[in-house]
Amino acid sequence: MTDDVLLAQTTRNGIVESCHYGAAIVMDAQGKTVFSAGDCATPIFPRSTVKALQALPLLTEGAADKFALLDTALALACASHQGEPAHIAVASDMLARTGFDYGVLECGTHWPLDTTSARALAASGQTPCALHNCCSGKHSGFICLACATGQDVANYVRPEHPIMQTIAHTLEDVTGTPHTSANMAIDGCAIPTWAIPLSALALAYARFASGTGLSPERAAAALRLRHAIASNPFMVAGTGQFDTLVMEELAPKVLTKMGAEGVMIVALPEQGLGMAIKCRDGGVRAAETAAAALIARFAQIDHSPILSHFMRRPLKNWNGQLVGELRASSLLAQNFLPFSVTDNA
Amino acid sequence: MTDDVLLAQTTRNGIVESCHYGAAIVMDAQGKTVFSAGDCATPIFPRSTVKALQALPLLTEGAADKFALLDTALALACASHQGEPAHIAVASDMLARTGFDYGVLECGTHWPLDTTSARALAASGQTPCALHNCCSGKHSGFICLACATGQDVANYVRPEHPIMQTIAHTLEDVTGTPHTSANMAIDGCAIPTWAIPLSALALAYARFASGTGLSPERAAAALRLRHAIASNPFMVAGTGQFDTLVMEELAPKVLTKMGAEGVMIVALPEQGLGMAIKCRDGGVRAAETAAAALIARFAQIDHSPILSHFMRRPLKNWNGQLVGELRASSLLAQNFLPFSVTDNA
């Protein structure tokens, strides 16, 4: 086994049921490691956690201004949304400003991740389109970027397309890590994703949080995106989602973004810190729980209902009866845990 | 970290993305360990993997005969079904034979796990009832058992109810492990679940597979349940589910049952073997993948499309493009893997 650490565990009537291991790191924009635990060096796929970085060219290349994108649209460009009506409306509006509709999107189609919205769509006799894809905001941003910079939109998801080249160069600069065919794979929404060390991901979000280490244009873009995200937590995820719930309570002090397969980033603008977490088994629930603990600890938030909830999440059965909990490891949370436990792994 | 072993891992364009660790054990009915890896001693909650054992009293106490339950009903009593129309029909029929309807069930209500069925239910303007709960077959069996043995059905899910006492004593006998308040918690469907060593779970299914070590009545009941399950793989789970797909191809040679939080059991009647797997992080996908590998190895099945699929499951994006795979560790599968890899953890 690796040298990963316990991030979170579930208990049932006090008996440990499942354990999640992984790595977590907190860095400042100068590259100083403030905290680390587990393997933060082996490259991981950041998946959707880099969406705010992928949205930087939307501003630096003038697309947001050209199409007069609202903050809701900028937040949706950084989102893994749940396919709720408000998300669909904003994505649709972004495309309309370019003269396109959802037929231009190459992200693929799936039913809304929000099950209430999926059932409502079905009940209305409709089926989903590419707008319902959780990445449709990001992809609509790519279309805006292509149109603003005079690129043909066809095949915009391919690695060799100028838009994806722009994205790759941006990620390379901000993370300080090569993005080449050697560390590239294809993401769930068809665009490239590059494996990078967890430390590089944390450094990138320390830079995003503070502007330090970014060009003036990128620093200004990061500031505008931070504002857009903090002002629209619902756009970034949706009903009942970690990112939305945490930012509704704690933004602009705390910005978070989940990624598939148990990745999570946190930006703390006031402290100028970036965090990155990888639950090695891909468990999203553990990445959320670990993030809540590290936010409490490094943003020094003593009393936060939403952080307390996610650090010690109640597990209920179908009758609503409390049967156990999902809790952060004390290794991560230390004295910021809202209870006293001994890790049992 | 524990001494668990790599069960399965996902890769994306050949680069490892996520890793699942846990334990697995294969035993015969005499209690001989044929294979083990990882921590098989620390008690785990078997969750729904014990459903076939919980169904033994339905036969030994005469309830199945009294209500003339069909094999479809016996299979559904052992199921975590997806809430598809065929499942609902059988559960409803089981209850009707006792004079009750779904109002008697204490398992709680949720939307069908099969998303197509959930959307169809919504499109028809209906909402789910307790019959759609994935455990409604098991609970309908409890109602049959209560009615056949003259028990009041009220509060049948409580640990002190005679029905749950019967279940506890059966599990205690078959697993050879105490079932007391010290190792008890509450399951998702409101009945008790007891933490037992993974080895005890494997031993119980070696006994279930062979009849060896069981009383003649329980051995006959196990034989009848094996036949009912093997004849009705769809009833045990549903569309696209591991248990259904594997048993549609390989039953009665191979019987499988998943449980929540990454538990899996396998019974191999021809070999008289029982297996139990716990993915420590609760990952169902890894328990399935590991089970496929161990089935191939210990049932000595060289060419099985469904096992090959689950040992090396393709991961596709929303456009249907192959982007990676979920594969069993070579530690588990050895030369039964349909490919050559080096574990990378």
XYZ file of C-alpha atoms in Angstrom:
690
model
C 0.000 0.000 0.000
C 1.031 3.577 -0.428
C 1.905 6.045 2.294
C -1.533 7.635 2.117
C -3.344 8.636 5.293
C -6.831 8.181 6.668
C -9.034 11.002 5.363
C -12.438 9.920 6.628
C -14.340 6.885 7.817
C -17.921 5.793 8.231
C -19.252 4.239 11.401
C -22.481 2.386 12.124
C -23.567 2.424 15.741
C -20.015 3.431 16.594
C -18.370 0.522 14.780
C -16.130 1.472 11.835
C -17.698 0.322 8.572
C -15.582 1.849 5.774
C -12.317 3.825 5.603
C -11.052 6.245 2.980
C -7.356 6.913 2.474
C -5.654 9.508 0.356
C -3.551 12.647 0.334
C -4.057 16.320 1.088
C -1.851 19.357 0.764
C -2.115 23.053 1.604
C 0.250 25.508 -0.104
C 0.813 29.214 -0.423
C 1.453 31.014 -3.710
C 5.203 31.115 -3.116
C 5.194 27.322 -3.231
C 5.608 26.803 0.498
C 3.905 23.682 1.825
C 1.822 24.651 4.840
C 0.516 21.129 5.415
C 0.747 17.806 3.655
C -0.237 14.237 4.370
C -0.068 11.203 2.120
C 1.355 10.908 -1.364
C 1.150 14.391 -2.912
C 3.792 13.748 -5.594
C 2.378 10.989 -7.799
C 0.388 12.604 -10.619
C -3.389 12.497 -10.284
C -6.101 13.567 -12.697
C -7.603 16.780 -11.296
C -10.770 16.314 -13.357
C -13.330 19.070 -12.763
C -11.323 20.780 -10.025
C -9.440 22.750 -12.701
C -12.565 24.298 -14.211
C -11.881 27.754 -12.730
C -8.378 27.603 -14.271
C -9.806 26.486 -17.604
C -12.111 29.528 -17.463
C -9.227 32.044 -17.190
C -8.844 32.437 -21.002
C -12.536 33.274 -21.251
C -11.607 36.559 -19.561
C -7.995 37.082 -20.644
C -8.916 36.575 -24.316
C -11.821 39.013 -24.135
C -14.640 36.548 -24.719
C -16.516 37.402 -21.517
C -16.536 41.092 -22.429
C -17.353 40.529 -26.103
C -20.448 38.521 -25.204
C -21.217 40.541 -22.057
C -21.316 37.369 -19.948
C -22.959 37.820 -16.583
C -21.457 36.543 -13.338
C -23.935 33.673 -13.409
C -22.419 32.589 -16.716
C -18.842 32.898 -15.430
C -19.770 30.800 -12.398
C -21.451 28.197 -14.628
C -18.303 28.039 -16.766
C -16.521 26.840 -13.573
C -19.305 24.411 -12.628
C -20.181 20.760 -12.423
C -23.859 21.559 -12.299
C -26.744 19.261 -11.524
C -28.792 19.997 -14.638
C -31.451 22.011 -12.832
C -33.609 24.467 -14.763
C -31.578 27.518 -13.659
C -28.369 25.908 -14.915
C -29.914 25.029 -18.262
C -31.216 28.583 -18.711
C -27.783 30.133 -18.165
C -25.941 27.683 -20.439
C -28.546 28.204 -23.116
C -28.163 31.994 -22.830
C -24.364 31.761 -23.100
C -24.680 29.879 -26.375
C -27.395 32.194 -27.699
C -25.002 35.129 -27.364
C -22.706 33.402 -29.874
C -25.539 32.547 -32.249
C -25.278 28.827 -31.491
C -27.540 26.413 -29.643
C -26.892 23.159 -27.788
C -26.235 21.327 -31.054
C -22.723 22.810 -31.060
C -21.761 21.164 -27.763
C -19.490 18.100 -27.935
C -19.674 17.126 -24.240
C -22.282 14.381 -24.687
C -25.704 14.051 -23.122
C -26.921 12.586 -19.857
C -29.959 12.947 -17.624
C -29.718 15.708 -14.995
C -27.671 14.590 -11.994
C -30.310 16.177 -9.762
C -32.830 13.351 -9.576
C -35.796 15.639 -8.939
C -34.967 17.553 -12.111
C -34.465 14.313 -14.036
C -37.861 12.999 -12.968
C -39.513 16.350 -13.729
C -37.986 16.294 -17.204
C -39.286 12.765 -17.735
C -42.708 13.683 -16.364
C -42.929 16.520 -18.895
C -42.323 14.026 -21.700
C -38.897 15.423 -22.566
C -35.453 13.841 -22.798
C -32.156 15.529 -21.956
C -29.820 17.301 -24.388
C -26.181 18.367 -24.089
C -27.234 21.362 -21.968
C -28.069 18.916 -19.154
C -24.516 17.559 -19.155
C -22.907 18.685 -15.895
C -20.092 20.309 -17.914
C -22.311 22.282 -20.316
C -21.375 25.611 -18.710
C -17.671 24.973 -19.241
C -18.317 23.871 -22.809
C -20.501 26.902 -23.495
C -17.549 28.949 -22.282
C -15.314 27.180 -24.799
C -17.773 28.119 -27.551
C -17.701 31.755 -26.411
C -13.904 31.629 -26.398
C -13.768 30.101 -29.883
C -16.183 32.629 -31.316
C -14.447 35.594 -29.661
C -11.044 34.533 -30.995
C -12.198 33.645 -34.496
C -11.741 29.875 -34.231
C -13.859 27.288 -35.989
C -15.914 25.571 -33.308
C -15.892 22.116 -34.935
C -13.987 19.524 -32.919
C -13.211 22.057 -30.205
C -12.773 19.214 -27.691
C -9.809 17.673 -29.497
C -6.325 18.148 -28.027
C -4.993 19.689 -31.259
C -7.769 22.316 -31.531
C -6.527 25.874 -30.775
C -9.003 26.209 -27.902
C -7.665 23.109 -26.148
C -4.117 24.289 -26.873
C -4.952 27.556 -25.123
C -6.383 25.622 -22.180
C -3.307 23.372 -22.004
C -0.904 26.333 -22.013
C -2.919 28.080 -19.326
C -2.925 24.999 -17.091
C 0.769 24.490 -17.740
C 1.589 28.045 -16.645
C -0.657 28.153 -13.612
C 0.227 24.706 -12.268
C 3.889 24.915 -13.296
C 3.648 21.396 -14.698
C 4.049 20.144 -18.274
C 0.822 19.240 -20.057
C 1.823 16.943 -22.909
C 0.610 13.771 -24.557
C 2.622 11.833 -21.960
C 0.316 12.780 -19.068
C -2.896 13.282 -21.037
C -6.112 11.285 -20.971
C -9.703 12.048 -21.965
C -12.179 13.375 -19.418
C -15.832 12.409 -19.013
C -16.912 15.383 -21.147
C -14.513 14.524 -24.008
C -11.821 17.190 -23.493
C -8.258 16.371 -22.419
C -7.308 16.011 -18.754
C -3.683 15.926 -17.630
C -2.297 14.083 -14.608
C -0.317 16.420 -12.324
C 1.032 16.173 -8.764
C -1.466 17.107 -6.073
C 1.054 19.725 -4.927
C 0.896 21.447 -8.340
C -2.894 21.591 -8.095
C -2.720 23.175 -4.638
C -0.110 25.680 -5.823
C -2.317 26.655 -8.783
C -5.213 27.396 -6.430
C -3.004 29.358 -4.057
C -2.160 31.506 -7.091
C -5.838 31.639 -8.110
C -6.773 32.619 -4.536
C -4.235 35.442 -4.292
C -3.230 36.472 -7.814
C 0.382 36.058 -6.701
C 2.522 34.342 -9.316
C 0.046 35.079 -12.119
C 0.392 37.618 -14.928
C -1.573 40.829 -14.264
C -4.178 39.759 -16.856
C -4.618 36.353 -15.252
C -4.656 37.842 -11.763
C -7.469 40.155 -12.824
C -9.309 37.241 -14.432
C -8.923 35.163 -11.255
C -10.303 38.041 -9.173
C -13.340 38.336 -11.439
C -13.945 34.570 -11.405
C -13.623 34.437 -7.624
C -16.255 37.139 -7.375
C -18.549 35.401 -9.863
C -18.246 32.055 -8.052
C -18.675 33.549 -4.586
C -21.772 35.422 -5.750
C -23.362 32.365 -7.379
C -22.710 29.198 -5.375
C -25.823 27.578 -6.798
C -24.484 27.887 -10.337
C -21.284 25.993 -9.438
C -23.077 22.800 -8.376
C -26.735 22.816 -7.304
C -29.283 21.632 -4.788
C -27.787 19.805 -1.822
C -24.255 19.792 -3.215
C -21.141 20.327 -1.074
C -19.708 23.201 -3.127
C -23.007 25.081 -3.157
C -23.764 24.531 0.520
C -20.271 25.431 1.732
C -19.994 28.549 -0.420
C -23.523 29.711 0.404
C -22.324 29.937 3.985
C -18.628 30.790 3.644
C -17.911 32.527 0.322
C -15.985 34.684 -0.515
C -13.788 33.558 2.398
C -13.848 29.965 1.134
C -14.158 28.715 -2.465
C -14.378 24.989 -3.223
C -14.687 22.751 -6.258
C -15.119 18.996 -6.427
C -13.820 16.778 -9.197
C -14.726 13.249 -10.194
C -12.875 10.358 -8.540
C -12.495 12.006 -5.166
C -10.596 15.187 -5.972
C -11.306 18.485 -4.236
C -9.718 21.932 -4.339
C -10.166 24.815 -1.937
C -9.082 28.427 -2.387
C -8.743 30.645 0.696
C -8.290 34.200 -0.653
C -7.860 35.814 2.782
C -5.010 33.477 3.697
C -3.679 33.214 0.129
C -3.769 29.444 0.417
C -4.694 26.671 -1.986
C -5.592 23.120 -0.984
C -5.904 19.934 -2.968
C -7.222 16.575 -1.800
C -7.297 13.205 -3.543
C -9.218 10.370 -1.998
C -7.264 7.502 -3.488
C -10.284 5.264 -4.004
C -12.213 7.968 -5.858
C -14.676 8.515 -3.015
C -16.286 11.928 -3.371
C -17.848 11.745 0.100
C -14.430 11.428 1.736
C -12.914 14.277 -0.271
C -15.781 16.488 0.888
C -15.406 15.439 4.505
C -11.645 15.951 4.466
C -12.064 19.340 2.799
C -14.489 20.481 5.488
C -11.947 19.573 8.174
C -9.034 21.288 6.439
C -11.117 24.408 5.738
C -12.029 24.689 9.420
C -8.395 24.236 10.360
C -6.637 26.480 7.845
C -9.283 29.168 7.416
C -9.497 29.084 11.221
C -13.264 28.873 11.318
C -14.383 27.776 14.745
C -18.138 27.823 14.370
C -19.604 26.885 11.024
C -22.778 24.822 10.825
C -21.984 23.592 7.328
C -18.408 22.578 8.145
C -19.555 20.820 11.314
C -22.168 18.988 9.247
C -19.665 17.791 6.661
C -16.971 16.927 9.211
C -19.423 14.635 10.949
C -22.139 13.856 8.463
C -25.117 11.900 9.802
C -25.991 8.721 7.914
C -29.690 7.902 7.965
C -31.706 4.939 6.768
C -34.789 5.071 4.551
C -36.953 5.782 7.584
C -34.855 8.831 8.450
C -33.374 7.071 11.483
C -29.794 8.025 12.385
C -27.721 4.840 11.912
C -24.147 6.104 11.696
C -21.897 8.866 10.489
C -19.190 9.818 8.044
C -16.469 11.687 9.911
C -13.158 13.319 9.144
C -10.011 11.812 10.579
C -8.565 13.606 13.561
C -5.220 13.540 11.743
C -6.645 16.091 9.308
C -8.996 18.051 11.515
C -7.086 18.017 14.813
C -8.846 20.137 17.414
C -11.214 21.624 14.825
C -13.293 18.444 14.921
C -16.631 19.158 16.610
C -16.222 16.019 18.740
C -13.514 13.847 20.194
C -12.584 10.595 18.468
C -9.680 8.269 18.049
C -9.029 7.292 14.442
C -9.609 3.612 13.978
C -8.123 2.254 10.805
C -2.922 1.784 7.264
C -4.159 -1.743 7.564
C -2.661 -4.794 5.915
C -5.311 -4.760 3.201
C -4.392 -5.523 -0.391
C -5.108 -3.940 -3.749
C -8.416 -5.297 -5.042
C -8.916 -3.201 -8.151
C -7.852 0.055 -9.742
C -9.050 2.415 -12.420
C -6.828 3.731 -15.163
C -7.307 6.566 -17.641
C -5.269 6.273 -20.828
C -3.103 3.751 -18.980
C -2.353 6.036 -16.020
C -3.676 4.849 -12.633
C -6.461 7.154 -11.417
C -7.962 5.456 -8.335
C -7.106 2.399 -6.217
C -9.323 0.220 -4.047
C -7.934 -1.798 -1.143
C -9.619 -4.405 0.993
C -9.767 -8.045 1.935
C -10.985 -11.268 0.355
C -11.268 -14.823 1.592
C -12.299 -18.172 0.128
C -13.269 -20.994 2.502
C -14.693 -24.483 2.400
C -17.492 -25.719 4.657
C -15.045 -27.461 6.988
C -13.584 -24.044 7.789
C -10.422 -24.476 5.749
C -9.110 -21.241 4.253
C -8.445 -21.829 0.573
C -7.303 -18.266 -0.071
C -7.108 -15.057 1.883
C -5.662 -11.604 1.403
C -5.962 -8.534 3.589
C -7.605 -8.184 6.970
C -10.273 -10.915 7.160
C -10.532 -10.904 10.959
C -11.790 -7.431 11.906
C -15.595 -7.519 11.991
C -17.378 -5.943 9.024
C -21.060 -5.305 8.420
C -22.178 -7.834 5.799
C -25.218 -5.732 4.911
C -27.322 -7.255 2.118
C -24.918 -10.127 1.465
C -26.641 -12.151 4.212
C -30.088 -11.964 2.615
C -30.037 -15.603 1.477
C -29.183 -16.612 5.057
C -31.957 -14.382 6.406
C -34.343 -16.204 4.055
C -33.591 -19.669 5.491
C -36.338 -19.449 8.180
C -38.868 -18.632 5.477
C -38.465 -22.270 4.429
C -37.496 -24.017 7.658
C -40.484 -22.492 9.503
C -42.938 -23.513 6.790
C -43.896 -20.035 5.583
C -42.921 -20.637 1.947
C -45.091 -23.749 1.809
C -47.993 -22.220 3.731
C -48.228 -19.330 1.272
C -47.161 -21.418 -1.739
C -44.390 -18.948 -2.568
C -43.013 -19.342 -6.067
C -39.303 -19.440 -6.838
C -39.543 -15.841 -8.056
C -40.692 -14.845 -4.553
C -37.922 -16.838 -2.848
C -35.356 -15.157 -5.104
C -36.841 -11.733 -4.364
C -36.613 -12.467 -0.630
C -32.827 -12.730 -1.193
C -32.676 -9.612 -3.375
C -31.510 -6.028 -3.437
C -33.756 -5.266 -6.375
C -33.827 -2.170 -8.543
C -37.525 -1.401 -8.146
C -38.471 -2.465 -11.658
C -42.073 -3.404 -12.438
C -41.403 -7.165 -12.274
C -39.915 -6.798 -8.800
C -42.840 -4.746 -7.563
C -45.315 -7.295 -8.909
C -43.671 -10.195 -7.059
C -43.340 -8.320 -3.752
C -46.943 -7.211 -4.004
C -48.056 -10.804 -4.659
C -46.082 -12.097 -1.646
C -47.884 -9.651 0.627
C -51.282 -10.363 -0.939
C -50.926 -14.030 0.034
C -50.797 -12.954 3.684
C -53.740 -10.570 3.336
C -51.524 -7.493 3.732
C -50.440 -4.781 1.358
C -47.393 -2.487 1.248
C -48.682 -0.495 4.223
C -47.371 -3.257 6.506
C -43.757 -2.810 5.362
C -41.390 -0.971 7.728
C -38.408 -0.721 5.381
C -39.036 2.875 4.292
C -39.615 4.272 0.843
C -37.293 5.450 -1.911
C -37.476 5.939 -5.654
C -36.556 2.875 -7.737
C -32.790 2.462 -7.993
C -33.252 1.688 -11.684
C -33.315 5.209 -13.110
C -35.406 4.246 -16.132
C -38.054 2.810 -13.825
C -37.875 5.876 -11.572
C -38.406 8.220 -14.509
C -41.234 6.046 -15.857
C -42.923 6.152 -12.456
C -42.589 9.946 -12.391
C -43.823 10.246 -15.973
C -46.947 8.284 -15.011
C -47.640 10.811 -12.259
C -46.978 8.330 -9.445
C -44.640 8.383 -6.482
C -42.904 5.364 -4.926
C -44.136 3.298 -1.991
C -42.350 0.804 0.281
C -42.600 -1.852 -2.459
C -39.996 0.131 -4.435
C -37.510 -0.103 -1.561
C -34.681 -2.382 -2.745
C -35.291 -4.611 0.313
C -39.065 -5.001 -0.120
C -38.739 -8.662 -1.134
C -36.845 -9.499 2.045
C -39.354 -7.579 4.123
C -42.278 -9.266 2.374
C -40.621 -12.527 3.338
C -40.503 -11.380 6.962
C -44.252 -10.683 6.791
C -44.855 -14.174 5.377
C -42.715 -15.620 8.181
C -44.556 -13.637 10.859
C -47.972 -14.658 9.534
C -47.007 -18.324 9.149
C -45.689 -18.508 12.713
C -48.516 -16.580 14.345
C -46.536 -13.446 15.243
C -47.936 -9.947 15.340
C -46.398 -8.066 12.412
C -46.182 -4.683 14.163
C -42.596 -3.528 14.740
C -41.237 -6.634 13.028
C -37.981 -4.759 12.257
C -37.059 -4.253 15.909
C -34.261 -6.373 17.400
C -36.522 -7.681 20.175
C -39.311 -8.842 17.817
C -39.532 -12.659 17.541
C -38.924 -12.496 13.784
C -35.650 -10.615 14.230
C -34.716 -12.984 17.054
C -35.221 -15.896 14.669
C -33.065 -14.139 12.065
C -30.342 -13.428 14.634
C -30.248 -17.044 15.820
C -30.088 -18.303 12.248
C -27.203 -15.978 11.390
C -25.440 -16.914 14.610
C -25.659 -20.619 13.808
C -24.709 -20.392 10.158
C -21.832 -17.943 10.597
C -20.668 -19.437 13.896
C -20.391 -15.919 15.324
C -22.266 -14.279 18.212
C -24.976 -11.806 17.193
C -25.561 -9.622 20.244
C -26.131 -5.972 21.038
C -22.339 -5.557 21.183
C -21.895 -6.014 17.421
C -25.298 -4.773 16.278
C -26.191 -1.688 14.266
C -29.195 -0.716 12.147
C -29.230 -1.375 8.414
C -30.540 0.911 5.683
C -33.896 -0.884 5.697
C -34.329 -0.553 9.494
C -33.574 -4.138 10.596
C -30.499 -5.061 12.658
C -27.159 -5.837 11.028
C -24.313 -7.458 12.955
C -20.592 -6.976 12.343
C -18.788 -10.298 11.845
C -15.362 -11.319 10.556
C -15.125 -11.645 6.783
C -13.987 -15.235 7.359
C -17.270 -16.049 9.140
C -19.222 -14.675 6.193
C -17.240 -16.822 3.754
C -17.711 -19.896 5.944
C -21.470 -19.292 6.069
C -21.644 -19.221 2.283
C -19.507 -22.349 1.959
C -22.144 -23.998 4.141
C -24.940 -22.433 2.099
C -23.248 -23.608 -1.114
C -22.826 -27.202 0.033
C -25.269 -27.879 2.846
C -22.313 -29.204 4.848
C -22.346 -28.049 8.458
C -26.054 -27.159 8.348
C -28.946 -29.039 9.935
C -30.848 -31.221 7.437
C -33.716 -28.704 7.441
C -31.418 -25.765 6.735
C -29.483 -27.755 4.142
C -32.759 -28.475 2.318
C -33.744 -24.813 2.595
C -30.359 -23.716 1.216
C -30.768 -26.119 -1.709
C -34.199 -24.700 -2.510
C -32.971 -21.085 -2.227
C -29.973 -21.838 -4.452
C -32.336 -23.226 -7.059
C -34.701 -20.245 -6.765
C -31.855 -17.727 -7.074
C -30.163 -19.552 -9.943
C -33.478 -19.749 -11.823
C -34.291 -16.053 -11.300
C -31.175 -13.891 -11.528
C -33.259 -10.891 -12.567
C -35.237 -11.034 -9.323
C -32.059 -10.831 -7.219
C -30.970 -7.438 -8.592
C -32.183 -6.166 -11.977
C -31.254 -4.549 -15.254
C -27.526 -4.112 -15.743
C -26.608 -5.270 -12.248
C -23.554 -7.418 -11.481
C -25.450 -10.187 -9.650
C -28.036 -10.507 -12.397
C -25.542 -10.421 -15.269
C -23.113 -12.877 -13.675
C -25.805 -15.365 -12.666
C -27.603 -15.116 -16.016
C -24.412 -16.494 -17.534
C -22.989 -18.696 -14.774
C -25.730 -19.903 -12.393
C -26.177 -22.448 -10.860
C -22.391 -22.917 -10.950
C -21.884 -19.428 -9.474
C -24.172 -17.512 -7.092
C -23.341 -13.943 -6.037
C -24.808 -11.239 -3.835
C -23.645 -7.678 -3.323
C -24.039 -5.691 -0.134
C -23.813 -1.982 0.544
C -20.414 -0.471 1.387
C -18.414 -2.760 -0.879
C -19.258 -6.222 0.429
C -19.729 -9.206 -1.871
C -20.335 -12.903 -1.312
C -20.018 -15.760 -3.770
C -21.211 -19.343 -3.384
C -19.694 -22.036 -5.592
C -21.872 -25.145 -5.073
C -19.783 -27.424 -7.324
C -16.616 -26.680 -5.381
C -18.382 -26.318 -2.042
C -16.687 -22.959 -1.548
C -17.818 -19.652 -0.105
C -16.129 -16.306 -0.716
C -16.444 -12.951 0.963
C -14.939 -9.647 -0.121
C -14.875 -6.274 1.629
C -13.645 -3.241 -0.232
C -12.484 -1.191 2.733
C -13.611 2.134 1.271
C -17.119 0.864 0.558
C -16.602 0.835 -3.214
C -19.141 -1.487 -4.818
C -17.389 -1.341 -8.192
C -14.203 -2.770 -6.689
C -15.984 -5.553 -4.831
C -17.618 -6.587 -8.112
C -14.339 -6.490 -10.004
C -12.526 -8.469 -7.326
C -15.346 -11.008 -7.193
C -15.173 -11.548 -10.952
C -11.467 -12.288 -10.684
C -11.838 -14.683 -7.753
C -14.761 -16.471 -9.408
C -12.690 -17.068 -12.540
C -9.815 -18.337 -10.416
C -11.622 -20.558 -7.921
C -14.474 -21.794 -10.093
C -11.788 -22.376 -12.729
C -13.682 -20.662 -15.516
C -11.327 -19.884 -18.355
C -13.686 -18.319 -20.857
C -16.550 -16.236 -19.547
C -17.596 -13.064 -21.347
C -19.209 -11.617 -18.239
C -16.247 -12.338 -15.955
C -13.840 -10.911 -18.535
C -16.020 -7.811 -18.736
C -16.047 -7.263 -14.995
C -12.362 -8.090 -14.499
C -11.496 -5.367 -16.999
C -14.500 -3.091 -17.203
C -14.338 -0.403 -19.871
C -14.896 3.165 -18.664
C -16.545 5.384 -21.258
C -17.300 9.088 -21.363
C -20.671 10.655 -22.179
C -19.937 10.319 -25.891
C -19.399 6.567 -25.495
C -15.658 6.951 -26.077
C -13.421 4.467 -24.232
C -11.335 6.548 -21.798
C -10.061 4.024 -19.285
C -10.821 0.863 -17.393
C -11.528 -0.623 -13.981
C -9.448 -3.749 -13.584
C -8.866 -6.422 -10.985
C -5.481 -6.623 -9.328
C -3.232 -9.392 -10.583
C -2.698 -10.353 -6.935
C -6.301 -11.577 -6.867
C -6.783 -12.788 -10.400
C -3.330 -14.176 -11.159
C -3.254 -15.849 -14.554
C -7.034 -15.720 -14.899
C -6.814 -12.052 -15.860
C -7.702 -11.671 -19.549
C -4.631 -9.433 -20.003
C -1.198 -8.881 -18.583
C -0.625 -6.022 -16.150
C 1.608 -5.026 -13.307
C -0.252 -3.726 -10.274
C 0.600 -0.106 -9.680
C -0.405 1.151 -6.288
